[in-house]
CSV table of C-alpha atoms and ligand atoms in Angstrom, one decimal:
chain,number,residue,atom,x,y,z
A,7,MET,CA,263.6,76.5,74.6
A,8,PRO,CA,263.7,77.3,78.3
A,9,ARG,CA,260.9,79.5,79.5
A,10,THR,CA,262.6,82.4,81.1
A,11,SER,CA,260.1,84.3,83.3
A,12,THR,CA,261.3,84.5,86.9
A,13,PRO,CA,259.0,82.5,89.4
A,14,ALA,CA,257.4,84.4,92.2
A,15,ALA,CA,259.4,84.4,95.5
A,16,THR,CA,258.3,81.6,97.8
A,17,ARG,CA,258.3,81.2,101.6
A,18,LEU,CA,261.2,79.3,103.1
A,19,SER,CA,260.2,76.5,105.5
A,20,ASP,CA,262.2,75.8,108.8
A,21,ALA,CA,263.5,72.3,109.2
A,22,ASP,CA,261.2,71.6,112.2
A,23,GLU,CA,258.2,72.6,110.1
A,24,VAL,CA,259.2,70.2,107.4
A,25,TRP,CA,259.6,67.3,109.8
A,26,ARG,CA,256.2,68.1,111.3
A,27,LEU,CA,254.7,68.2,107.9
A,28,LEU,CA,256.2,64.9,106.9
A,29,ALA,CA,255.1,63.3,110.2
A,30,GLY,CA,251.6,64.5,109.6
A,31,GLN,CA,251.3,63.5,105.9
A,32,VAL,CA,253.5,60.5,105.1
A,33,ARG,CA,251.7,57.2,105.6
A,34,PRO,CA,253.2,53.7,105.1
A,35,LEU,CA,252.7,52.0,101.8
A,36,PRO,CA,250.4,49.0,101.7
A,37,ALA,CA,251.6,45.8,103.4
A,38,GLU,CA,252.2,42.5,101.7
A,39,GLU,CA,252.8,39.0,103.1
A,40,ILE,CA,256.3,37.7,102.7
A,41,PRO,CA,258.5,34.9,104.0
A,42,VAL,CA,260.5,35.8,107.2
A,43,ALA,CA,263.7,35.0,105.3
A,44,GLU,CA,262.9,37.9,102.9
A,45,ALA,CA,262.0,40.4,105.6
A,46,HIS,CA,265.5,41.7,106.2
A,47,GLY,CA,265.3,45.5,106.4
A,48,ARG,CA,261.5,45.5,106.1
A,49,ARG,CA,259.1,46.9,108.7
A,50,LEU,CA,256.5,44.6,110.1
A,51,ALA,CA,252.9,45.7,109.5
A,52,GLU,CA,251.4,43.7,112.3
A,53,ASP,CA,252.4,42.3,115.8
A,54,ALA,CA,254.0,38.9,115.5
A,55,LEU,CA,253.0,36.5,118.3
A,56,CYS,CA,254.7,33.3,119.6
A,57,THR,CA,253.0,30.2,118.1
A,58,PHE,CA,253.9,27.9,121.1
A,59,ASP,CA,255.3,28.0,124.6
A,60,PHE,CA,259.1,28.7,124.4
A,61,PRO,CA,261.2,26.8,125.1
A,62,PRO,CA,258.9,23.9,124.1
A,63,PHE,CA,260.5,21.5,126.7
A,64,ASP,CA,262.3,21.9,130.0
A,65,ARG,CA,266.0,22.2,129.0
A,66,ALA,CA,269.5,22.6,130.4
A,67,VAL,CA,271.2,26.0,130.0
A,68,MET,CA,274.6,24.7,131.0
A,69,ASP,CA,276.8,21.7,130.2
A,70,GLY,CA,276.9,19.6,133.4
A,71,PHE,CA,274.8,17.1,135.3
A,72,ALA,CA,271.0,16.8,135.6
A,73,VAL,CA,270.3,16.0,139.3
A,74,ARG,CA,267.5,15.6,141.9
A,75,SER,CA,268.0,18.4,144.3
A,76,ALA,CA,266.9,16.2,147.2
A,77,ASP,CA,270.0,14.2,146.8
A,78,PHE,CA,272.2,17.1,148.0
A,79,ASN,CA,273.3,17.6,151.5
A,80,GLN,CA,275.3,20.7,152.7
A,81,GLY,CA,276.3,21.6,149.1
A,82,HIS,CA,277.5,18.2,148.2
A,83,ALA,CA,276.4,14.9,146.5
A,84,ARG,CA,278.0,11.8,145.3
A,85,LEU,CA,275.9,10.4,142.5
A,86,ARG,CA,275.9,7.5,140.1
A,87,MET,CA,276.1,8.7,136.4
A,88,ILE,CA,273.7,7.4,133.9
A,89,ASP,CA,273.5,8.2,130.1
A,90,LEU,CA,274.5,11.4,128.5
A,91,VAL,CA,271.5,13.5,127.4
A,92,ARG,CA,272.3,15.5,124.2
A,93,ALA,CA,270.7,18.5,122.6
A,94,GLY,CA,268.3,17.2,120.0
A,95,GLY,CA,268.3,13.7,121.6
A,96,PRO,CA,265.7,11.9,123.7
A,97,ARG,CA,265.1,12.9,127.4
A,98,GLY,CA,266.5,9.7,128.8
A,99,GLY,CA,265.9,8.9,132.4
A,100,PRO,CA,263.8,8.7,134.5
A,101,LEU,CA,266.3,9.7,137.2
A,102,ALA,CA,266.1,7.5,140.3
A,103,PRO,CA,267.3,8.8,143.7
A,104,GLY,CA,271.1,8.9,143.9
A,105,HIS,CA,271.5,9.1,140.1
A,106,CYS,CA,272.4,11.9,137.8
A,107,ALA,CA,272.7,12.3,134.0
A,108,ARG,CA,275.4,14.0,132.1
A,109,ILE,CA,273.7,16.7,130.1
A,110,ASN,CA,274.6,19.2,127.4
A,111,THR,CA,273.3,22.8,127.0
A,112,GLY,CA,270.0,22.8,125.1
A,113,ALA,CA,269.2,19.1,125.9
A,114,PRO,CA,265.8,18.1,127.4
A,115,LEU,CA,265.8,17.5,131.1
A,116,PRO,CA,265.2,13.8,132.1
A,117,PRO,CA,262.1,13.1,134.1
A,118,GLY,CA,262.8,13.2,137.9
A,119,ALA,CA,265.6,15.9,137.5
A,120,ASP,CA,264.9,19.3,138.9
A,121,ALA,CA,268.3,21.1,138.6
A,122,VAL,CA,271.5,21.1,136.6
A,123,VAL,CA,274.9,21.4,138.2
A,124,MET,CA,277.5,22.9,135.9
A,125,VAL,CA,280.4,20.8,134.8
A,126,GLU,CA,283.0,23.1,136.6
A,127,ARG,CA,281.5,21.9,140.0
A,128,ALA,CA,282.1,18.3,139.2
A,129,THR,CA,284.9,15.8,139.9
A,130,GLU,CA,284.5,12.4,138.4
A,131,ALA,CA,285.6,9.9,141.0
A,132,ASP,CA,285.6,7.0,138.4
A,133,SER,CA,283.6,6.1,135.4
A,134,GLU,CA,280.5,5.4,137.6
A,135,PHE,CA,280.4,8.1,140.2
A,136,VAL,CA,280.8,11.9,140.3
A,137,GLU,CA,281.3,14.3,143.2
A,138,LEU,CA,279.2,17.5,142.8
A,139,ARG,CA,279.9,20.5,145.0
A,140,ASP,CA,276.8,22.7,144.6
A,141,SER,CA,273.7,23.7,146.4
A,142,ALA,CA,271.6,22.4,143.5
A,143,THR,CA,268.6,24.6,144.2
A,144,ILE,CA,265.4,23.5,142.4
A,145,GLY,CA,265.3,25.0,138.9
A,146,ALA,CA,269.0,26.0,138.8
A,147,ASN,CA,270.4,26.2,135.3
A,148,ILE,CA,267.0,25.0,133.8
A,149,ASP,CA,264.7,26.8,131.4
A,150,ARG,CA,261.2,25.5,132.1
A,151,THR,CA,258.7,25.0,129.2
A,152,GLY,CA,257.2,28.4,128.4
A,153,ALA,CA,259.5,30.2,130.9
A,154,ILE,CA,260.8,32.6,128.2
A,155,LEU,CA,257.6,33.3,126.2
A,156,HIS,CA,254.1,31.9,126.3
A,157,ARG,CA,252.1,30.9,123.2
A,158,GLY,CA,250.4,34.1,122.0
A,159,ALA,CA,252.9,36.5,123.6
A,160,MET,CA,254.4,39.4,121.6
A,161,VAL,CA,257.6,38.5,119.8
A,162,VAL,CA,258.1,41.7,117.9
A,163,PRO,CA,255.6,44.6,117.6
A,164,ARG,CA,254.3,46.2,114.4
A,165,GLY,CA,256.8,48.7,113.0
A,166,THR,CA,259.8,46.7,114.0
A,167,ARG,CA,262.6,46.6,111.5
A,168,GLY,CA,263.7,43.2,110.2
A,169,THR,CA,267.1,43.1,111.7
A,170,GLY,CA,269.0,39.9,112.1
A,171,GLY,CA,267.8,39.8,115.8
A,172,ALA,CA,264.2,40.4,114.8
A,173,LEU,CA,264.2,37.6,112.1
A,174,ALA,CA,265.9,35.2,114.6
A,175,ALA,CA,263.1,35.9,117.2
A,176,LEU,CA,260.5,35.3,114.5
A,177,ALA,CA,262.1,32.0,113.4
A,178,SER,CA,262.4,30.9,117.1
A,179,ALA,CA,258.7,31.6,117.6
A,180,GLY,CA,257.8,29.4,114.7
A,181,VAL,CA,256.7,32.4,112.5
A,182,THR,CA,257.4,31.7,108.8
A,183,ARG,CA,255.5,34.5,107.0
A,184,VAL,CA,254.8,38.1,108.1
A,185,GLN,CA,252.9,41.1,106.9
A,186,ALA,CA,255.5,43.8,105.9
A,187,TYR,CA,255.1,47.2,104.5
A,188,ARG,CA,256.2,47.6,100.9
A,189,GLN,CA,259.4,49.4,100.4
A,190,PRO,CA,259.1,52.6,98.4
A,191,ARG,CA,260.0,52.4,94.7
A,192,VAL,CA,262.2,55.3,93.8
A,193,THR,CA,263.3,57.0,90.6
A,194,LEU,CA,266.4,59.2,90.8
A,195,LEU,CA,266.8,61.9,88.1
A,196,THR,CA,269.8,64.2,87.9
A,197,THR,CA,269.5,67.3,85.7
A,198,GLY,CA,271.9,69.6,84.1
A,199,ASP,CA,273.4,70.3,80.6
A,200,GLU,CA,276.9,70.2,82.1
A,201,LEU,CA,276.7,66.6,83.5
A,202,ILE,CA,278.5,63.6,82.0
A,203,ASP,CA,279.3,60.1,83.2
A,204,ALA,CA,282.4,59.9,85.4
A,205,GLY,CA,285.5,58.9,83.3
A,206,ALA,CA,284.3,60.2,79.9
A,207,PRO,CA,286.6,62.9,78.4
A,208,LEU,CA,285.5,66.3,79.8
A,209,GLY,CA,284.4,68.8,77.2
A,210,GLU,CA,284.1,72.5,77.8
A,211,GLY,CA,282.0,73.4,80.8
A,212,GLN,CA,281.4,69.8,81.7
A,213,ILE,CA,281.6,68.1,85.1
A,214,TYR,CA,281.1,64.5,86.2
A,215,ASP,CA,277.7,63.6,87.6
A,216,SER,CA,278.6,62.8,91.2
A,217,ASN,CA,275.1,63.1,92.6
A,218,SER,CA,273.8,60.0,90.9
A,219,MET,CA,276.6,58.0,92.7
A,220,LEU,CA,275.9,59.7,96.0
A,221,LEU,CA,272.2,59.4,96.1
A,222,SER,CA,272.0,55.9,94.5
A,223,ALA,CA,274.1,54.7,97.4
A,224,GLU,CA,272.1,56.7,100.0
A,225,ILE,CA,268.7,55.6,98.7
A,226,GLN,CA,269.7,51.9,98.5
A,227,GLN,CA,271.2,52.1,102.0
A,228,THR,CA,267.7,53.0,103.4
A,229,GLY,CA,266.3,49.7,101.9
A,230,ALA,CA,264.2,51.5,99.3
A,231,THR,CA,264.0,50.0,95.8
A,232,LEU,CA,265.9,52.2,93.4
A,233,LEU,CA,264.0,51.4,90.1
A,234,GLN,CA,265.7,53.8,87.8
A,235,VAL,CA,268.6,56.3,87.7
A,236,GLY,CA,268.3,58.8,84.9
A,237,ARG,CA,269.9,62.0,83.7
A,238,CYS,CA,268.3,64.8,81.8
A,239,PRO,CA,269.6,68.0,80.1
A,240,ASP,CA,268.1,71.4,81.0
A,241,ASP,CA,265.7,71.1,78.1
A,242,GLN,CA,262.0,71.6,78.4
A,243,SER,CA,260.7,68.7,76.3
A,244,ALA,CA,263.3,66.2,77.6
A,245,LEU,CA,262.4,67.3,81.2
A,246,ASP,CA,258.7,67.0,80.5
A,247,ALA,CA,259.1,63.4,79.3
A,248,ALA,CA,261.6,62.4,82.1
A,249,LEU,CA,259.6,63.9,84.9
A,250,ARG,CA,256.3,62.6,83.6
A,251,SER,CA,257.6,59.0,83.6
A,252,GLY,CA,259.5,59.6,86.8
A,253,LEU,CA,256.3,60.3,88.7
A,254,ALA,CA,255.0,56.7,88.1
A,255,VAL,CA,256.6,55.5,91.3
A,256,ASP,CA,256.3,56.1,95.0
A,257,VAL,CA,259.1,58.7,95.2
A,258,LEU,CA,260.8,60.8,92.5
A,259,ILE,CA,264.0,62.3,93.7
A,260,VAL,CA,265.1,65.0,91.2
A,261,VAL,CA,268.4,66.8,91.6
A,262,GLY,CA,269.5,70.1,90.1
A,263,GLY,CA,267.6,72.8,88.3
A,264,MET,CA,265.6,73.6,91.4
A,265,SER,CA,266.6,77.2,91.9
A,266,ARG,CA,265.7,80.4,90.2
A,267,GLY,CA,268.3,80.5,87.3
A,268,THR,CA,267.0,80.9,83.8
A,269,HIS,CA,267.6,77.1,83.1
A,270,ASP,CA,266.1,75.9,86.4
A,271,LEU,CA,263.0,74.4,84.8
A,272,VAL,CA,262.2,71.6,87.2
A,273,PRO,CA,259.8,73.2,89.7
A,274,ARG,CA,257.5,74.7,87.1
A,275,THR,CA,257.6,71.6,84.9
A,276,LEU,CA,256.6,69.5,87.8
A,277,GLN,CA,253.9,71.9,88.7
A,278,GLU,CA,252.5,71.7,85.2
A,279,LEU,CA,252.4,67.9,85.7
A,280,GLY,CA,250.1,68.5,88.6
A,281,VAL,CA,252.7,68.4,91.5
A,282,ARG,CA,251.5,70.4,94.5
A,283,TRP,CA,254.5,71.8,96.5
A,284,VAL,CA,254.3,71.5,100.2
A,285,VAL,CA,257.8,72.8,100.8
A,286,GLU,CA,259.1,75.4,98.4
A,287,GLY,CA,262.6,76.2,99.8
A,288,LEU,CA,264.3,75.8,103.1
A,289,ASN,CA,265.5,78.3,105.7
A,290,LEU,CA,268.8,76.5,106.2
A,291,LYS,CA,272.2,76.1,104.7
A,292,PRO,CA,273.1,74.4,102.5
A,293,GLY,CA,270.1,73.3,100.5
A,294,LYS,CA,267.8,76.4,100.3
A,295,PRO,CA,266.2,75.5,97.0
A,296,THR,CA,265.0,72.0,98.3
A,297,ARG,CA,261.4,71.3,97.5
A,298,ILE,CA,258.9,68.6,98.6
A,299,GLY,CA,255.7,68.0,96.7
A,300,ARG,CA,253.0,65.5,95.9
A,301,ALA,CA,251.9,64.3,92.4
A,302,PRO,CA,248.2,63.8,91.6
A,303,ALA,CA,248.6,60.0,91.5
A,304,GLY,CA,250.2,60.1,95.0
A,305,ALA,CA,254.0,60.0,94.3
A,306,TRP,CA,256.1,62.1,96.6
A,307,VAL,CA,258.6,64.4,95.0
A,308,LEU,CA,261.9,65.4,96.6
A,309,GLY,CA,263.7,68.1,94.7
A,310,LEU,CA,267.3,68.6,95.8
A,311,PRO,CA,269.7,71.3,94.7
A,312,GLY,CA,272.6,70.1,92.5
A,313,ASN,CA,275.4,71.2,94.7
A,314,PRO,CA,276.7,67.9,96.1
A,315,VAL,CA,276.9,69.0,99.7
A,316,SER,CA,273.4,70.5,99.5
A,317,ALA,CA,272.0,67.3,98.0
A,318,ALA,CA,273.7,65.1,100.6
A,319,VAL,CA,272.7,67.3,103.6
A,320,CYS,CA,269.0,67.6,102.5
A,321,PHE,CA,268.7,63.9,101.6
A,322,THR,CA,270.0,63.1,105.2
A,323,LEU,CA,267.7,65.6,106.8
A,324,PHE,CA,264.5,65.0,104.8
A,325,GLY,CA,264.9,62.2,102.2
A,326,ARG,CA,265.7,59.6,104.9
A,327,PRO,CA,262.6,60.4,107.1
A,328,LEU,CA,260.4,60.4,104.0
A,329,LEU,CA,261.6,57.0,102.8
A,330,SER,CA,261.5,55.6,106.3
A,331,GLY,CA,257.9,56.8,106.9
A,332,LEU,CA,256.7,55.3,103.6
A,333,SER,CA,258.3,51.9,104.5
A,334,GLY,CA,256.5,51.9,107.9
A,335,GLY,CA,259.4,53.3,110.0
A,336,PRO,CA,259.7,56.5,112.0
A,337,CYS,CA,259.1,59.7,110.0
A,338,GLU,CA,260.7,62.4,112.1
A,339,ALA,CA,263.7,64.6,112.6
A,340,PRO,CA,266.9,62.5,112.8
A,341,PRO,CA,268.1,62.1,116.4
A,342,THR,CA,270.5,64.9,117.6
A,343,LEU,CA,273.4,63.9,119.8
A,344,CYS,CA,275.6,66.2,121.9
A,345,ALA,CA,279.3,66.1,120.9
A,346,SER,CA,282.4,68.2,121.7
A,347,LEU,CA,284.2,70.0,118.8
A,348,THR,CA,287.7,69.0,117.9
A,349,SER,CA,288.5,72.3,116.2
A,350,PRO,CA,287.0,75.8,116.3
A,351,MET,CA,284.1,77.0,114.0
A,352,PRO,CA,283.4,80.5,113.0
A,353,ALA,CA,280.2,82.4,113.9
A,354,ASN,CA,277.2,81.2,111.8
A,355,GLY,CA,275.2,83.4,109.5
A,356,PRO,CA,271.5,84.2,109.6
A,357,ARG,CA,270.3,80.7,108.5
A,358,PRO,CA,270.6,77.4,110.5
A,359,MET,CA,273.5,75.5,109.1
A,360,TYR,CA,274.4,71.8,108.8
A,361,GLN,CA,278.1,71.2,108.3
A,362,PRO,CA,279.6,67.9,107.1
A,363,ALA,CA,281.6,66.4,109.9
A,364,ARG,CA,283.2,63.2,111.1
A,365,TRP,CA,282.3,61.6,114.5
A,366,SER,CA,284.6,59.7,116.8
A,367,ALA,CA,284.8,58.8,120.5
A,368,ASP,CA,287.4,60.1,122.9
A,369,SER,CA,289.3,57.8,125.3
A,370,GLU,CA,286.5,58.2,127.9
A,371,GLY,CA,283.8,57.3,125.4
A,372,ARG,CA,282.5,60.8,124.8
A,373,LEU,CA,281.3,61.8,121.3
A,374,ARG,CA,283.6,64.1,119.3
A,375,ALA,CA,282.7,66.1,116.2
A,376,GLU,CA,285.4,67.1,113.7
A,377,PRO,CA,284.2,69.7,111.2
A,378,LEU,CA,285.4,68.7,107.7
A,379,THR,CA,287.0,71.1,105.3
A,380,TRP,CA,284.3,72.5,103.2
A,381,ARG,CA,285.1,74.9,100.4
A,382,GLY,CA,281.4,75.8,99.7
A,383,SER,CA,278.4,73.7,98.7
A,384,GLY,CA,280.1,72.9,95.4
A,385,ASP,CA,282.9,71.0,97.0
A,386,PRO,CA,282.2,67.2,96.9
A,387,PHE,CA,285.5,66.2,98.5
A,388,GLY,CA,284.8,66.9,102.2
A,389,LEU,CA,281.8,64.6,102.0
A,390,ALA,CA,284.1,61.7,101.2
A,391,LEU,CA,284.9,61.4,104.9
A,392,GLY,CA,281.6,62.6,106.3
A,393,THR,CA,279.8,60.5,108.8
A,394,ALA,CA,277.8,63.2,110.5
A,395,LEU,CA,276.4,66.7,110.3
A,396,ILE,CA,277.1,69.4,112.9
A,397,ALA,CA,273.8,71.4,113.3
A,398,ARG,CA,274.3,75.1,114.1
A,399,ASP,CA,271.6,77.6,115.0
A,400,ALA,CA,271.1,80.8,113.0
A,401,ASN,CA,273.6,83.4,114.2
A,402,ALA,CA,275.4,80.9,116.5
A,403,GLN,CA,278.5,82.5,118.0
A,404,ALA,CA,282.0,81.3,117.1
A,405,ALA,CA,282.7,78.0,118.8
A,406,ALA,CA,286.1,76.8,120.2
A,407,ALA,CA,287.6,73.3,120.3
A,408,GLY,CA,285.9,71.5,123.2
A,409,ASP,CA,282.6,73.4,122.9
A,410,ALA,CA,279.4,71.3,122.8
A,411,VAL,CA,277.6,71.1,119.4
A,412,ASN,CA,274.6,69.2,118.2
A,413,LEU,CA,275.4,66.3,115.9
A,414,ILE,CA,273.3,64.2,113.5
A,415,LEU,CA,274.8,60.8,112.4
A,416,ILE,CA,274.5,60.2,108.7
A,417,GLY,CA,272.6,57.0,108.2
A,418,GLY,CA,271.0,57.2,111.7
A,419,LEU,CA,271.9,55.5,114.9
B,3,LIG,P1,271.8,73.5,90.1
B,3,LIG,O1,271.2,73.1,91.3
B,3,LIG,O2,271.3,72.8,88.9
B,3,LIG,O3,271.8,75.0,89.9
B,3,LIG,O4,273.4,73.1,90.2
B,3,LIG,C1,274.2,73.7,91.2
B,3,LIG,C2,275.6,73.3,91.1
B,3,LIG,O5,275.7,71.9,91.3
B,3,LIG,C3,276.2,73.5,89.7
B,3,LIG,O6,277.6,73.9,89.9
B,3,LIG,C4,276.1,72.2,89.0
B,3,LIG,O7,277.1,72.0,88.0
B,3,LIG,C5,276.3,71.3,90.2
B,3,LIG,N1,275.6,70.0,89.9
B,3,LIG,C6,274.4,69.9,89.6
B,3,LIG,N2,274.0,68.6,89.4
B,3,LIG,C7,275.1,67.9,89.7
B,3,LIG,C8,275.4,66.5,89.7
B,3,LIG,N3,274.5,65.6,89.4
B,3,LIG,N4,276.7,66.1,90.1
B,3,LIG,C9,277.6,67.0,90.4
B,3,LIG,N5,277.4,68.3,90.4
B,3,LIG,C10,276.2,68.8,90.0
B,4,LIG,MG1,271.6,73.0,86.9
């Protein structure tokens, strides 16, 4: 049976306050050593340093001819060609005066050569001689040993995300294993007697559980490990069991039943399991019932309202920074960009508002924000095209097409 006493009114937190609180309290999970090939999407827990001088040999950076600059006179030389030097092959040479070696990009420079003339400046007179029109300054088109990075120099600093570029830099530097922060393990639990799986025949009063789709996708997109997706009716003993087991992870994201209705049992049940709330409602729209708390064993709890737009908006605003901070990334307000509206917006009410929107660029490269049709927080369909949120201040005046608005990109920059 639900317990029906009304919980005491709680103070609503401003978004800025929540971001400050998260920044102050969220710490990265412990690090572990992993192969670089598995570090995609992970955050490095230590600086990675170059293990040798890079490049490890003097090399050509153009296809052309390795030459001795002293052989050039007034931008010209006629030289005898010796062997081709290939990338991955031996250096060949040494180059005697009056000689040059055909060379490919990435090939080691033969001893005696001190410049490379690009192939576009060459005319082969016959199979023996080549005419080169170039000033051939010393060092031209050559990377000297260690010119790019010295042994011990920083390749990527701690906190860097394992993008393709970062992993390529590590591989180039001879780094094979790295310390990386562990990704948060997340349990997602949707709650509500009315929820059923999409596609099942709808009984009276039932709707399809769309939030488990929405949030599973969003959680996994952050790189977090989604351990379990569950659904629970508004029933005290079922909730007790589901929430208790849901807390045995790094983050429990629970959706629905967070408000003050008679069957909104989630906040009190979690409190009875020892969760201390640090946020007990938000001064913004949509998503007022959102809560953030901490379980005794350390799990973070993000409680989102069941309305799909509220859940989506509050996950973007607060769920993403929380998961990012735990995985060693930034734990802060999402960046706000300035965009021009494509259509008017009415005056805003007394709470700051985040309106689903779609971003695009105009022909001059300026950012545009198109507010999406939104028939209230219970309308999941506007979200289908959503790629951004328009952030509006409390009591903002009506805005016209072309006016500047603040825009947050869903999924970050
Ligand atoms: P609640 O936050 O539980 O009061 O739910 C608010 C509204 O969101 C109600 O209309 C619910 O039916 C709806 N809702 C709750 N959970 C979900 C869900 N997982 N998927 C779709 N709609 C939901
Ligand atoms: Mg409910």
